[in-house]
């Protein structure tokens, strides 16, 4: 009788294995054995989309497997992020986005249906583009101290164009607070329109990534007075860092590649190593520089710790200033 039950158990186990999804059985060494999707939670044509398509091509060549980009826009990036967070943890649905959405999301959108810290596993940050603080050409300031002095002398806060409840708004608040003045925040649905209004001198200042602003600065549409990288940034030579006056003030667009939490560490390691090799290639490094960005050398454990610290940092700013998403 015992042998009958044993045989039945073995048969049942075999039947269950036959219907289990392939990702549950595939050894990490075989990854990837079929198409991998990189989900971009923004419309086509933006920074994340451009980077995802660059990586998809390079990863496909590296692994001899298809990597495709799929745009799932909406909800300030959280629709696509939630989709990946709830996907099977097998490495076949990846997420690429500006990670500031993840680090400020829990504070400005407390009803999120996933936890960026618990439900997503970081892999790499292939591109970082710091913020540029830019002003209209006829504003009589050339650095942040002169901007603070101007704000105090004029008796009215300089207007600051930004998408509301965004990393640029929070960064602007921190900077002004440290320098002892306030911005008159003008809310926009997107950063592009804020920059267009700044180029037309309809607002005084804005803060956006080098990727978004540098062509406008180079074209003489506005003036850059500070960059938020830890050290001088190659794409904007001669622009002083905020960190030189406000220690550790580093903000910007951190384009990160992530997978669902629970993805096998060996798969995450394979992807991390592949991305690091790709961004080190001279032609890729040149393309990233042309986009106004550079890769981060943080490994995935360091990125996880960074995410935790950034989530706490921005959560405090959101709470202290009662900032809410629209």
PDB file of C-alpha atoms in Angstrom:
ATOM      1  CA  UNK A   1       0.000   0.000   0.000  1.00  0.00           C
ATOM      2  CA  UNK A   2       2.839   2.353   0.850  1.00  0.00           C
ATOM      3  CA  UNK A   3       4.359   1.817  -2.627  1.00  0.00           C
ATOM      4  CA  UNK A   4       1.024   2.663  -4.297  1.00  0.00           C
ATOM      5  CA  UNK A   5       0.846   5.977  -2.426  1.00  0.00           C
ATOM      6  CA  UNK A   6       4.464   6.697  -3.264  1.00  0.00           C
ATOM      7  CA  UNK A   7       3.835   6.047  -6.958  1.00  0.00           C
ATOM      8  CA  UNK A   8       0.729   8.237  -6.860  1.00  0.00           C
ATOM      9  CA  UNK A   9       2.685  11.009  -5.190  1.00  0.00           C
ATOM     10  CA  UNK A  10       5.394  10.800  -7.819  1.00  0.00           C
ATOM     11  CA  UNK A  11       2.845  10.826 -10.636  1.00  0.00           C
ATOM     12  CA  UNK A  12       1.083  13.818  -9.090  1.00  0.00           C
ATOM     13  CA  UNK A  13       4.369  15.668  -8.723  1.00  0.00           C
ATOM     14  CA  UNK A  14       5.244  14.958 -12.342  1.00  0.00           C
ATOM     15  CA  UNK A  15       1.824  16.188 -13.492  1.00  0.00           C
ATOM     16  CA  UNK A  16       2.199  19.361 -11.438  1.00  0.00           C
ATOM     17  CA  UNK A  17       5.674  19.990 -12.873  1.00  0.00           C
ATOM     18  CA  UNK A  18       4.240  19.668 -16.362  1.00  0.00           C
ATOM     19  CA  UNK A  19       1.784  22.520 -15.821  1.00  0.00           C
ATOM     20  CA  UNK A  20       4.032  24.797 -13.778  1.00  0.00           C
ATOM     21  CA  UNK A  21       5.299  27.817 -15.701  1.00  0.00           C
ATOM     22  CA  UNK A  22       8.701  27.358 -17.235  1.00  0.00           C
ATOM     23  CA  UNK A  23      10.242  30.096 -15.069  1.00  0.00           C
ATOM     24  CA  UNK A  24       9.756  27.927 -11.977  1.00  0.00           C
ATOM     25  CA  UNK A  25      11.965  25.175 -13.398  1.00  0.00           C
ATOM     26  CA  UNK A  26      14.533  27.013 -15.478  1.00  0.00           C
ATOM     27  CA  UNK A  27      18.025  27.052 -13.942  1.00  0.00           C
ATOM     28  CA  UNK A  28      19.646  30.469 -13.789  1.00  0.00           C
ATOM     29  CA  UNK A  29      22.452  29.226 -16.046  1.00  0.00           C
ATOM     30  CA  UNK A  30      19.916  28.849 -18.891  1.00  0.00           C
ATOM     31  CA  UNK A  31      18.627  32.417 -18.565  1.00  0.00           C
ATOM     32  CA  UNK A  32      17.434  33.889 -20.843  1.00  0.00           C
ATOM     33  CA  UNK A  33      15.870  31.103 -22.871  1.00  0.00           C
ATOM     34  CA  UNK A  34      13.120  33.207 -24.460  1.00  0.00           C
ATOM     35  CA  UNK A  35      12.065  36.795 -25.085  1.00  0.00           C
ATOM     36  CA  UNK A  36      12.680  39.313 -22.285  1.00  0.00           C
ATOM     37  CA  UNK A  37      10.455  42.403 -22.011  1.00  0.00           C
ATOM     38  CA  UNK A  38      11.778  45.716 -20.729  1.00  0.00           C
ATOM     39  CA  UNK A  39       8.782  47.700 -19.482  1.00  0.00           C
ATOM     40  CA  UNK A  40       9.091  51.479 -19.738  1.00  0.00           C
ATOM     41  CA  UNK A  41       6.309  53.197 -17.745  1.00  0.00           C
ATOM     42  CA  UNK A  42       6.472  56.331 -19.903  1.00  0.00           C
ATOM     43  CA  UNK A  43       5.510  57.217 -23.483  1.00  0.00           C
ATOM     44  CA  UNK A  44       7.855  56.398 -26.353  1.00  0.00           C
ATOM     45  CA  UNK A  45      10.556  58.948 -27.131  1.00  0.00           C
ATOM     46  CA  UNK A  46      11.475  60.004 -23.592  1.00  0.00           C
ATOM     47  CA  UNK A  47      14.792  59.455 -21.840  1.00  0.00           C
ATOM     48  CA  UNK A  48      13.819  56.098 -20.309  1.00  0.00           C
ATOM     49  CA  UNK A  49      12.482  54.856 -23.630  1.00  0.00           C
ATOM     50  CA  UNK A  50      15.616  55.865 -25.553  1.00  0.00           C
ATOM     51  CA  UNK A  51      17.853  54.208 -22.956  1.00  0.00           C
ATOM     52  CA  UNK A  52      15.709  51.056 -22.829  1.00  0.00           C
ATOM     53  CA  UNK A  53      15.959  50.613 -26.586  1.00  0.00           C
ATOM     54  CA  UNK A  54      19.722  51.097 -26.470  1.00  0.00           C
ATOM     55  CA  UNK A  55      20.014  48.480 -23.703  1.00  0.00           C
ATOM     56  CA  UNK A  56      17.590  46.081 -25.388  1.00  0.00           C
ATOM     57  CA  UNK A  57      19.749  46.018 -28.507  1.00  0.00           C
ATOM     58  CA  UNK A  58      22.971  45.510 -26.560  1.00  0.00           C
ATOM     59  CA  UNK A  59      21.511  42.910 -24.165  1.00  0.00           C
ATOM     60  CA  UNK A  60      20.035  41.008 -27.092  1.00  0.00           C
ATOM     61  CA  UNK A  61      23.445  40.816 -28.727  1.00  0.00           C
ATOM     62  CA  UNK A  62      25.116  39.872 -25.445  1.00  0.00           C
ATOM     63  CA  UNK A  63      22.706  37.046 -24.566  1.00  0.00           C
ATOM     64  CA  UNK A  64      21.820  35.980 -28.137  1.00  0.00           C
ATOM     65  CA  UNK A  65      18.168  36.388 -27.184  1.00  0.00           C
ATOM     66  CA  UNK A  66      15.456  38.935 -27.969  1.00  0.00           C
ATOM     67  CA  UNK A  67      14.966  41.848 -25.559  1.00  0.00           C
ATOM     68  CA  UNK A  68      11.975  44.006 -26.499  1.00  0.00           C
ATOM     69  CA  UNK A  69      10.749  47.327 -25.116  1.00  0.00           C
ATOM     70  CA  UNK A  70       7.103  47.777 -24.160  1.00  0.00           C
ATOM     71  CA  UNK A  71       5.678  51.137 -23.055  1.00  0.00           C
ATOM     72  CA  UNK A  72       3.085  51.055 -20.274  1.00  0.00           C
ATOM     73  CA  UNK A  73       2.569  54.735 -19.500  1.00  0.00           C
ATOM     74  CA  UNK A  74       0.325  56.286 -16.869  1.00  0.00           C
ATOM     75  CA  UNK A  75       0.060  57.000 -13.156  1.00  0.00           C
ATOM     76  CA  UNK A  76       3.360  58.906 -12.998  1.00  0.00           C
ATOM     77  CA  UNK A  77       5.129  55.710 -13.985  1.00  0.00           C
ATOM     78  CA  UNK A  78       3.476  53.528 -11.395  1.00  0.00           C
ATOM     79  CA  UNK A  79       1.200  51.563 -13.754  1.00  0.00           C
ATOM     80  CA  UNK A  80       4.176  50.009 -15.515  1.00  0.00           C
ATOM     81  CA  UNK A  81       6.146  49.666 -12.281  1.00  0.00           C
ATOM     82  CA  UNK A  82       3.240  47.874 -10.596  1.00  0.00           C
ATOM     83  CA  UNK A  83       2.935  45.526 -13.588  1.00  0.00           C
ATOM     84  CA  UNK A  84       6.563  44.448 -13.230  1.00  0.00           C
ATOM     85  CA  UNK A  85       6.381  44.263  -9.422  1.00  0.00           C
ATOM     86  CA  UNK A  86       3.503  41.766  -9.748  1.00  0.00           C
ATOM     87  CA  UNK A  87       5.081  39.754 -12.583  1.00  0.00           C
ATOM     88  CA  UNK A  88       6.605  36.293 -12.046  1.00  0.00           C
ATOM     89  CA  UNK A  89      10.070  36.640 -10.489  1.00  0.00           C
ATOM     90  CA  UNK A  90      11.900  35.001 -13.378  1.00  0.00           C
ATOM     91  CA  UNK A  91      13.729  37.872 -15.082  1.00  0.00           C
ATOM     92  CA  UNK A  92      11.518  37.966 -18.174  1.00  0.00           C
ATOM     93  CA  UNK A  93       9.744  41.206 -17.245  1.00  0.00           C
ATOM     94  CA  UNK A  94      12.158  44.007 -16.370  1.00  0.00           C
ATOM     95  CA  UNK A  95      11.495  47.652 -15.542  1.00  0.00           C
ATOM     96  CA  UNK A  96      13.442  50.697 -16.699  1.00  0.00           C
ATOM     97  CA  UNK A  97      12.505  54.129 -15.374  1.00  0.00           C
ATOM     98  CA  UNK A  98      13.682  57.220 -13.541  1.00  0.00           C
ATOM     99  CA  UNK A  99      14.023  55.781 -10.047  1.00  0.00           C
ATOM    100  CA  UNK A 100      13.003  59.054  -8.416  1.00  0.00           C
ATOM    101  CA  UNK A 101       9.449  57.906  -9.211  1.00  0.00           C
ATOM    102  CA  UNK A 102      10.042  54.944  -6.915  1.00  0.00           C
ATOM    103  CA  UNK A 103      11.780  56.830  -4.103  1.00  0.00           C
ATOM    104  CA  UNK A 104       9.180  59.610  -3.802  1.00  0.00           C
ATOM    105  CA  UNK A 105       6.178  57.484  -4.795  1.00  0.00           C
ATOM    106  CA  UNK A 106       5.329  56.041  -1.347  1.00  0.00           C
ATOM    107  CA  UNK A 107       5.222  59.552   0.166  1.00  0.00           C
ATOM    108  CA  UNK A 108       3.293  61.437  -2.521  1.00  0.00           C
ATOM    109  CA  UNK A 109       1.056  58.492  -3.509  1.00  0.00           C
ATOM    110  CA  UNK A 110       0.385  56.543  -0.280  1.00  0.00           C
ATOM    111  CA  UNK A 111      -2.296  54.430  -1.984  1.00  0.00           C
ATOM    112  CA  UNK A 112       0.207  52.669  -4.269  1.00  0.00           C
ATOM    113  CA  UNK A 113      -0.760  49.031  -4.820  1.00  0.00           C
ATOM    114  CA  UNK A 114       2.839  47.837  -4.526  1.00  0.00           C
ATOM    115  CA  UNK A 115       5.934  48.662  -2.497  1.00  0.00           C
ATOM    116  CA  UNK A 116       8.940  49.830  -4.538  1.00  0.00           C
ATOM    117  CA  UNK A 117      11.291  48.733  -1.747  1.00  0.00           C
ATOM    118  CA  UNK A 118       9.712  45.315  -1.112  1.00  0.00           C
ATOM    119  CA  UNK A 119       8.377  44.288  -4.511  1.00  0.00           C
ATOM    120  CA  UNK A 120      11.212  45.299  -6.850  1.00  0.00           C
ATOM    121  CA  UNK A 121      14.841  44.188  -6.991  1.00  0.00           C
ATOM    122  CA  UNK A 122      17.391  46.665  -8.413  1.00  0.00           C
ATOM    123  CA  UNK A 123      19.860  45.459 -11.043  1.00  0.00           C
ATOM    124  CA  UNK A 124      21.833  48.484 -12.258  1.00  0.00           C
ATOM    125  CA  UNK A 125      21.713  52.225 -12.904  1.00  0.00           C
ATOM    126  CA  UNK A 126      22.957  52.518 -16.481  1.00  0.00           C
ATOM    127  CA  UNK A 127      22.464  56.286 -16.669  1.00  0.00           C
ATOM    128  CA  UNK A 128      22.464  59.187 -14.205  1.00  0.00           C
ATOM    129  CA  UNK A 129      21.697  62.731 -15.331  1.00  0.00           C
ATOM    130  CA  UNK A 130      21.895  65.389 -12.598  1.00  0.00           C
ATOM    131  CA  UNK A 131      19.545  68.318 -12.404  1.00  0.00           C
ATOM    132  CA  UNK A 132      20.511  71.651 -13.880  1.00  0.00           C
ATOM    133  CA  UNK A 133      19.216  74.747 -12.131  1.00  0.00           C
ATOM    134  CA  UNK A 134      18.402  77.074 -15.001  1.00  0.00           C
ATOM    135  CA  UNK A 135      17.152  80.667 -15.099  1.00  0.00           C
ATOM    136  CA  UNK A 136      15.730  82.970 -17.753  1.00  0.00           C
ATOM    137  CA  UNK A 137      18.421  84.823 -19.659  1.00  0.00           C
ATOM    138  CA  UNK A 138      17.508  88.259 -18.323  1.00  0.00           C
ATOM    139  CA  UNK A 139      17.432  87.252 -14.650  1.00  0.00           C
ATOM    140  CA  UNK A 140      20.454  89.049 -13.103  1.00  0.00           C
ATOM    141  CA  UNK A 141      21.938  86.023 -11.307  1.00  0.00           C
ATOM    142  CA  UNK A 142      24.871  83.731 -12.144  1.00  0.00           C
ATOM    143  CA  UNK A 143      24.922  81.328  -9.175  1.00  0.00           C
ATOM    144  CA  UNK A 144      22.718  80.115  -6.335  1.00  0.00           C
ATOM    145  CA  UNK A 145      23.993  82.716  -3.841  1.00  0.00           C
ATOM    146  CA  UNK A 146      23.070  85.493  -6.271  1.00  0.00           C
ATOM    147  CA  UNK A 147      19.675  83.826  -6.797  1.00  0.00           C
ATOM    148  CA  UNK A 148      19.090  83.812  -3.023  1.00  0.00           C
ATOM    149  CA  UNK A 149      20.194  87.445  -2.740  1.00  0.00           C
ATOM    150  CA  UNK A 150      17.926  88.415  -5.633  1.00  0.00           C
ATOM    151  CA  UNK A 151      14.947  86.665  -4.012  1.00  0.00           C
ATOM    152  CA  UNK A 152      15.520  88.450  -0.702  1.00  0.00           C
ATOM    153  CA  UNK A 153      16.150  91.857  -2.279  1.00  0.00           C
ATOM    154  CA  UNK A 154      13.234  91.781  -4.723  1.00  0.00           C
ATOM    155  CA  UNK A 155      10.753  91.052  -1.963  1.00  0.00           C
ATOM    156  CA  UNK A 156       8.947  88.360  -3.945  1.00  0.00           C
ATOM    157  CA  UNK A 157       9.821  84.706  -4.466  1.00  0.00           C
ATOM    158  CA  UNK A 158      11.214  83.869  -7.912  1.00  0.00           C
ATOM    159  CA  UNK A 159       8.831  81.684  -9.905  1.00  0.00           C
ATOM    160  CA  UNK A 160       9.906  78.056 -10.233  1.00  0.00           C
ATOM    161  CA  UNK A 161       8.320  75.898 -12.920  1.00  0.00           C
ATOM    162  CA  UNK A 162       8.054  72.188 -12.162  1.00  0.00           C
ATOM    163  CA  UNK A 163       5.747  69.178 -12.407  1.00  0.00           C
ATOM    164  CA  UNK A 164       4.039  68.989  -9.008  1.00  0.00           C
ATOM    165  CA  UNK A 165       5.012  66.248  -6.547  1.00  0.00           C
ATOM    166  CA  UNK A 166       8.093  65.522  -8.661  1.00  0.00           C
ATOM    167  CA  UNK A 167      11.746  65.077  -7.738  1.00  0.00           C
ATOM    168  CA  UNK A 168      12.520  68.467  -9.309  1.00  0.00           C
ATOM    169  CA  UNK A 169       9.982  70.204  -7.068  1.00  0.00           C
ATOM    170  CA  UNK A 170      11.382  68.507  -3.968  1.00  0.00           C
ATOM    171  CA  UNK A 171      14.972  69.303  -4.978  1.00  0.00           C
ATOM    172  CA  UNK A 172      14.043  72.947  -5.543  1.00  0.00           C
ATOM    173  CA  UNK A 173      12.404  73.139  -2.130  1.00  0.00           C
ATOM    174  CA  UNK A 174      15.505  71.728  -0.420  1.00  0.00           C
ATOM    175  CA  UNK A 175      17.851  74.081  -2.251  1.00  0.00           C
ATOM    176  CA  UNK A 176      15.801  77.208  -1.500  1.00  0.00           C
ATOM    177  CA  UNK A 177      15.342  76.170   2.117  1.00  0.00           C
ATOM    178  CA  UNK A 178      19.098  75.804   2.606  1.00  0.00           C
ATOM    179  CA  UNK A 179      19.766  79.230   1.020  1.00  0.00           C
ATOM    180  CA  UNK A 180      17.099  80.910   3.148  1.00  0.00           C
ATOM    181  CA  UNK A 181      14.479  81.861   0.547  1.00  0.00           C
ATOM    182  CA  UNK A 182      11.375  80.411  -1.071  1.00  0.00           C
ATOM    183  CA  UNK A 183      10.291  79.694  -4.612  1.00  0.00           C
ATOM    184  CA  UNK A 184       6.877  80.580  -5.998  1.00  0.00           C
ATOM    185  CA  UNK A 185       6.112  77.104  -7.355  1.00  0.00           C
ATOM    186  CA  UNK A 186       4.283  77.087 -10.693  1.00  0.00           C
ATOM    187  CA  UNK A 187       2.872  73.627 -11.362  1.00  0.00           C
ATOM    188  CA  UNK A 188       3.052  71.969 -14.776  1.00  0.00           C
ATOM    189  CA  UNK A 189       1.855  68.617 -16.081  1.00  0.00           C
ATOM    190  CA  UNK A 190       5.303  67.972 -17.545  1.00  0.00           C
ATOM    191  CA  UNK A 191       8.803  69.351 -17.385  1.00  0.00           C
ATOM    192  CA  UNK A 192       8.948  70.123 -21.113  1.00  0.00           C
ATOM    193  CA  UNK A 193       6.261  72.797 -20.851  1.00  0.00           C
ATOM    194  CA  UNK A 194       7.971  74.390 -17.843  1.00  0.00           C
ATOM    195  CA  UNK A 195      11.204  74.628 -19.834  1.00  0.00           C
ATOM    196  CA  UNK A 196       9.347  76.065 -22.822  1.00  0.00           C
ATOM    197  CA  UNK A 197       7.877  78.793 -20.617  1.00  0.00           C
ATOM    198  CA  UNK A 198      11.289  79.483 -19.109  1.00  0.00           C
ATOM    199  CA  UNK A 199      12.788  79.816 -22.597  1.00  0.00           C
ATOM    200  CA  UNK A 200      10.048  82.365 -23.285  1.00  0.00           C
ATOM    201  CA  UNK A 201      10.861  84.242 -20.036  1.00  0.00           C
ATOM    202  CA  UNK A 202       7.374  83.564 -18.634  1.00  0.00           C
ATOM    203  CA  UNK A 203       8.867  82.117 -15.437  1.00  0.00           C
ATOM    204  CA  UNK A 204      12.127  82.821 -13.615  1.00  0.00           C
ATOM    205  CA  UNK A 205      13.707  79.441 -13.026  1.00  0.00           C
ATOM    206  CA  UNK A 206      13.352  75.677 -13.261  1.00  0.00           C
ATOM    207  CA  UNK A 207      15.227  72.518 -12.412  1.00  0.00           C
ATOM    208  CA  UNK A 208      15.389  69.512 -14.731  1.00  0.00           C
ATOM    209  CA  UNK A 209      17.870  66.871 -15.841  1.00  0.00           C
ATOM    210  CA  UNK A 210      20.864  67.716 -18.012  1.00  0.00           C
ATOM    211  CA  UNK A 211      19.258  65.466 -20.655  1.00  0.00           C
ATOM    212  CA  UNK A 212      16.200  67.741 -20.772  1.00  0.00           C
ATOM    213  CA  UNK A 213      17.916  71.115 -20.397  1.00  0.00           C
ATOM    214  CA  UNK A 214      21.369  71.101 -21.936  1.00  0.00           C
ATOM    215  CA  UNK A 215      20.327  71.609 -25.563  1.00  0.00           C
ATOM    216  CA  UNK A 216      18.284  74.648 -24.473  1.00  0.00           C
ATOM    217  CA  UNK A 217      21.248  76.020 -22.518  1.00  0.00           C
ATOM    218  CA  UNK A 218      23.627  75.416 -25.417  1.00  0.00           C
ATOM    219  CA  UNK A 219      21.127  77.061 -27.745  1.00  0.00           C
ATOM    220  CA  UNK A 220      21.089  80.222 -25.624  1.00  0.00           C
ATOM    221  CA  UNK A 221      17.448  79.802 -24.535  1.00  0.00           C
ATOM    222  CA  UNK A 222      18.285  79.885 -20.808  1.00  0.00           C
ATOM    223  CA  UNK A 223      21.276  80.010 -18.477  1.00  0.00           C
ATOM    224  CA  UNK A 224      22.549  77.213 -16.220  1.00  0.00           C
ATOM    225  CA  UNK A 225      23.716  78.382 -12.794  1.00  0.00           C
ATOM    226  CA  UNK A 226      24.267  75.085 -10.940  1.00  0.00           C
ATOM    227  CA  UNK A 227      24.371  71.314 -11.444  1.00  0.00           C
ATOM    228  CA  UNK A 228      23.395  68.761  -8.797  1.00  0.00           C
ATOM    229  CA  UNK A 229      26.073  66.123  -9.414  1.00  0.00           C
ATOM    230  CA  UNK A 230      28.542  65.272  -6.647  1.00  0.00           C
ATOM    231  CA  UNK A 231      31.422  66.576  -8.767  1.00  0.00           C
ATOM    232  CA  UNK A 232      31.687  68.734 -11.912  1.00  0.00           C
ATOM    233  CA  UNK A 233      29.705  67.075 -14.680  1.00  0.00           C
ATOM    234  CA  UNK A 234      31.413  66.516 -18.026  1.00  0.00           C
ATOM    235  CA  UNK A 235      28.356  67.374 -20.135  1.00  0.00           C
ATOM    236  CA  UNK A 236      28.105  70.871 -18.614  1.00  0.00           C
ATOM    237  CA  UNK A 237      31.709  72.091 -18.209  1.00  0.00           C
ATOM    238  CA  UNK A 238      32.147  75.199 -16.126  1.00  0.00           C
ATOM    239  CA  UNK A 239      28.797  74.917 -14.318  1.00  0.00           C
ATOM    240  CA  UNK A 240      29.408  74.820 -10.521  1.00  0.00           C
ATOM    241  CA  UNK A 241      27.925  72.044  -8.410  1.00  0.00           C
ATOM    242  CA  UNK A 242      25.349  72.709  -5.722  1.00  0.00           C
ATOM    243  CA  UNK A 243      27.310  70.220  -3.585  1.00  0.00           C
ATOM    244  CA  UNK A 244      30.259  72.629  -3.489  1.00  0.00           C
ATOM    245  CA  UNK A 245      28.058  74.908  -1.362  1.00  0.00           C
ATOM    246  CA  UNK A 246      25.513  72.474   0.106  1.00  0.00           C
ATOM    247  CA  UNK A 247      27.394  69.287   1.082  1.00  0.00           C
ATOM    248  CA  UNK A 248      25.971  66.002  -0.291  1.00  0.00           C
ATOM    249  CA  UNK A 249      23.326  67.785  -2.369  1.00  0.00           C
ATOM    250  CA  UNK A 250      23.006  65.272  -5.204  1.00  0.00           C
ATOM    251  CA  UNK A 251      19.772  64.897  -7.170  1.00  0.00           C
ATOM    252  CA  UNK A 252      18.738  64.078 -10.697  1.00  0.00           C
ATOM    253  CA  UNK A 253      17.374  61.417 -12.994  1.00  0.00           C
ATOM    254  CA  UNK A 254      18.600  57.955 -11.998  1.00  0.00           C
ATOM    255  CA  UNK A 255      17.602  55.627 -14.823  1.00  0.00           C
ATOM    256  CA  UNK A 256      17.409  52.220 -13.171  1.00  0.00           C
ATOM    257  CA  UNK A 257      16.862  48.649 -14.370  1.00  0.00           C
ATOM    258  CA  UNK A 258      14.863  46.489 -11.944  1.00  0.00           C
ATOM    259  CA  UNK A 259      13.175  43.090 -11.746  1.00  0.00           C
ATOM    260  CA  UNK A 260      10.404  41.648  -9.558  1.00  0.00           C
ATOM    261  CA  UNK A 261      11.511  40.877  -6.004  1.00  0.00           C
ATOM    262  CA  UNK A 262      12.304  37.203  -5.630  1.00  0.00           C
ATOM    263  CA  UNK A 263      14.060  36.942  -8.982  1.00  0.00           C
ATOM    264  CA  UNK A 264      16.955  34.475  -8.494  1.00  0.00           C
ATOM    265  CA  UNK A 265      20.136  36.301  -7.427  1.00  0.00           C
ATOM    266  CA  UNK A 266      22.103  34.490 -10.138  1.00  0.00           C
ATOM    267  CA  UNK A 267      19.796  35.987 -12.788  1.00  0.00           C
ATOM    268  CA  UNK A 268      20.152  39.462 -11.272  1.00  0.00           C
ATOM    269  CA  UNK A 269      23.924  39.018 -11.199  1.00  0.00           C
ATOM    270  CA  UNK A 270      23.975  37.993 -14.884  1.00  0.00           C
ATOM    271  CA  UNK A 271      21.976  41.054 -15.862  1.00  0.00           C
ATOM    272  CA  UNK A 272      24.031  43.384 -13.680  1.00  0.00           C
ATOM    273  CA  UNK A 273      27.291  42.122 -15.165  1.00  0.00           C
ATOM    274  CA  UNK A 274      25.918  42.439 -18.700  1.00  0.00           C
ATOM    275  CA  UNK A 275      24.774  46.045 -18.155  1.00  0.00           C
ATOM    276  CA  UNK A 276      28.132  46.975 -16.627  1.00  0.00           C
ATOM    277  CA  UNK A 277      29.925  45.551 -19.672  1.00  0.00           C
ATOM    278  CA  UNK A 278      27.585  47.379 -22.030  1.00  0.00           C
ATOM    279  CA  UNK A 279      27.928  50.842 -20.469  1.00  0.00           C
ATOM    280  CA  UNK A 280      31.714  50.434 -20.434  1.00  0.00           C
ATOM    281  CA  UNK A 281      31.804  50.015 -24.221  1.00  0.00           C
ATOM    282  CA  UNK A 282      33.266  53.194 -25.795  1.00  0.00           C
ATOM    283  CA  UNK A 283      30.421  53.621 -28.285  1.00  0.00           C
ATOM    284  CA  UNK A 284      27.785  53.258 -25.548  1.00  0.00           C
ATOM    285  CA  UNK A 285      29.644  55.602 -23.178  1.00  0.00           C
ATOM    286  CA  UNK A 286      29.801  58.145 -25.998  1.00  0.00           C
ATOM    287  CA  UNK A 287      26.060  57.830 -26.622  1.00  0.00           C
ATOM    288  CA  UNK A 288      25.270  58.263 -22.922  1.00  0.00           C
ATOM    289  CA  UNK A 289      27.448  61.381 -22.814  1.00  0.00           C
ATOM    290  CA  UNK A 290      25.605  62.741 -25.857  1.00  0.00           C
ATOM    291  CA  UNK A 291      22.366  62.225 -23.933  1.00  0.00           C
ATOM    292  CA  UNK A 292      23.800  64.198 -20.995  1.00  0.00           C
ATOM    293  CA  UNK A 293      24.226  61.243 -18.659  1.00  0.00           C
ATOM    294  CA  UNK A 294      26.782  58.808 -17.302  1.00  0.00           C
ATOM    295  CA  UNK A 295      26.511  55.340 -15.727  1.00  0.00           C
ATOM    296  CA  UNK A 296      26.562  54.754 -11.979  1.00  0.00           C
ATOM    297  CA  UNK A 297      29.069  52.246 -10.601  1.00  0.00           C
ATOM    298  CA  UNK A 298      26.791  51.133  -7.739  1.00  0.00           C
ATOM    299  CA  UNK A 299      26.136  47.402  -7.574  1.00  0.00           C
ATOM    300  CA  UNK A 300      22.647  46.096  -6.897  1.00  0.00           C
ATOM    301  CA  UNK A 301      23.135  45.845  -3.117  1.00  0.00           C
ATOM    302  CA  UNK A 302      24.339  49.445  -3.012  1.00  0.00           C
ATOM    303  CA  UNK A 303      21.387  50.537  -5.154  1.00  0.00           C
ATOM    304  CA  UNK A 304      18.978  48.855  -2.721  1.00  0.00           C
ATOM    305  CA  UNK A 305      20.551  50.753   0.198  1.00  0.00           C
ATOM    306  CA  UNK A 306      20.453  53.982  -1.827  1.00  0.00           C
ATOM    307  CA  UNK A 307      16.747  53.459  -2.560  1.00  0.00           C
ATOM    308  CA  UNK A 308      16.023  53.078   1.140  1.00  0.00           C
ATOM    309  CA  UNK A 309      17.951  56.209   2.045  1.00  0.00           C
ATOM    310  CA  UNK A 310      16.379  58.274  -0.764  1.00  0.00           C
ATOM    311  CA  UNK A 311      12.872  57.091   0.159  1.00  0.00           C
ATOM    312  CA  UNK A 312      13.410  58.279   3.739  1.00  0.00           C
ATOM    313  CA  UNK A 313      15.011  61.547   2.586  1.00  0.00           C
ATOM    314  CA  UNK A 314      12.227  62.573   0.232  1.00  0.00           C
ATOM    315  CA  UNK A 315       9.517  61.224   2.508  1.00  0.00           C
ATOM    316  CA  UNK A 316      10.582  63.759   5.128  1.00  0.00           C
ATOM    317  CA  UNK A 317      10.522  66.622   2.595  1.00  0.00           C
ATOM    318  CA  UNK A 318       7.042  65.603   1.437  1.00  0.00           C
ATOM    319  CA  UNK A 319       5.758  65.404   5.007  1.00  0.00           C
ATOM    320  CA  UNK A 320       7.396  68.645   6.149  1.00  0.00           C
ATOM    321  CA  UNK A 321       5.943  70.594   3.201  1.00  0.00           C
ATOM    322  CA  UNK A 322       2.621  68.732   2.913  1.00  0.00           C
ATOM    323  CA  UNK A 323       3.172  67.871  -0.750  1.00  0.00           C
ATOM    324  CA  UNK A 324       0.572  65.721  -2.485  1.00  0.00           C
ATOM    325  CA  UNK A 325       0.265  64.283  -5.960  1.00  0.00           C
ATOM    326  CA  UNK A 326      -2.581  65.693  -8.039  1.00  0.00           C
TER     327      UNK A 326
END
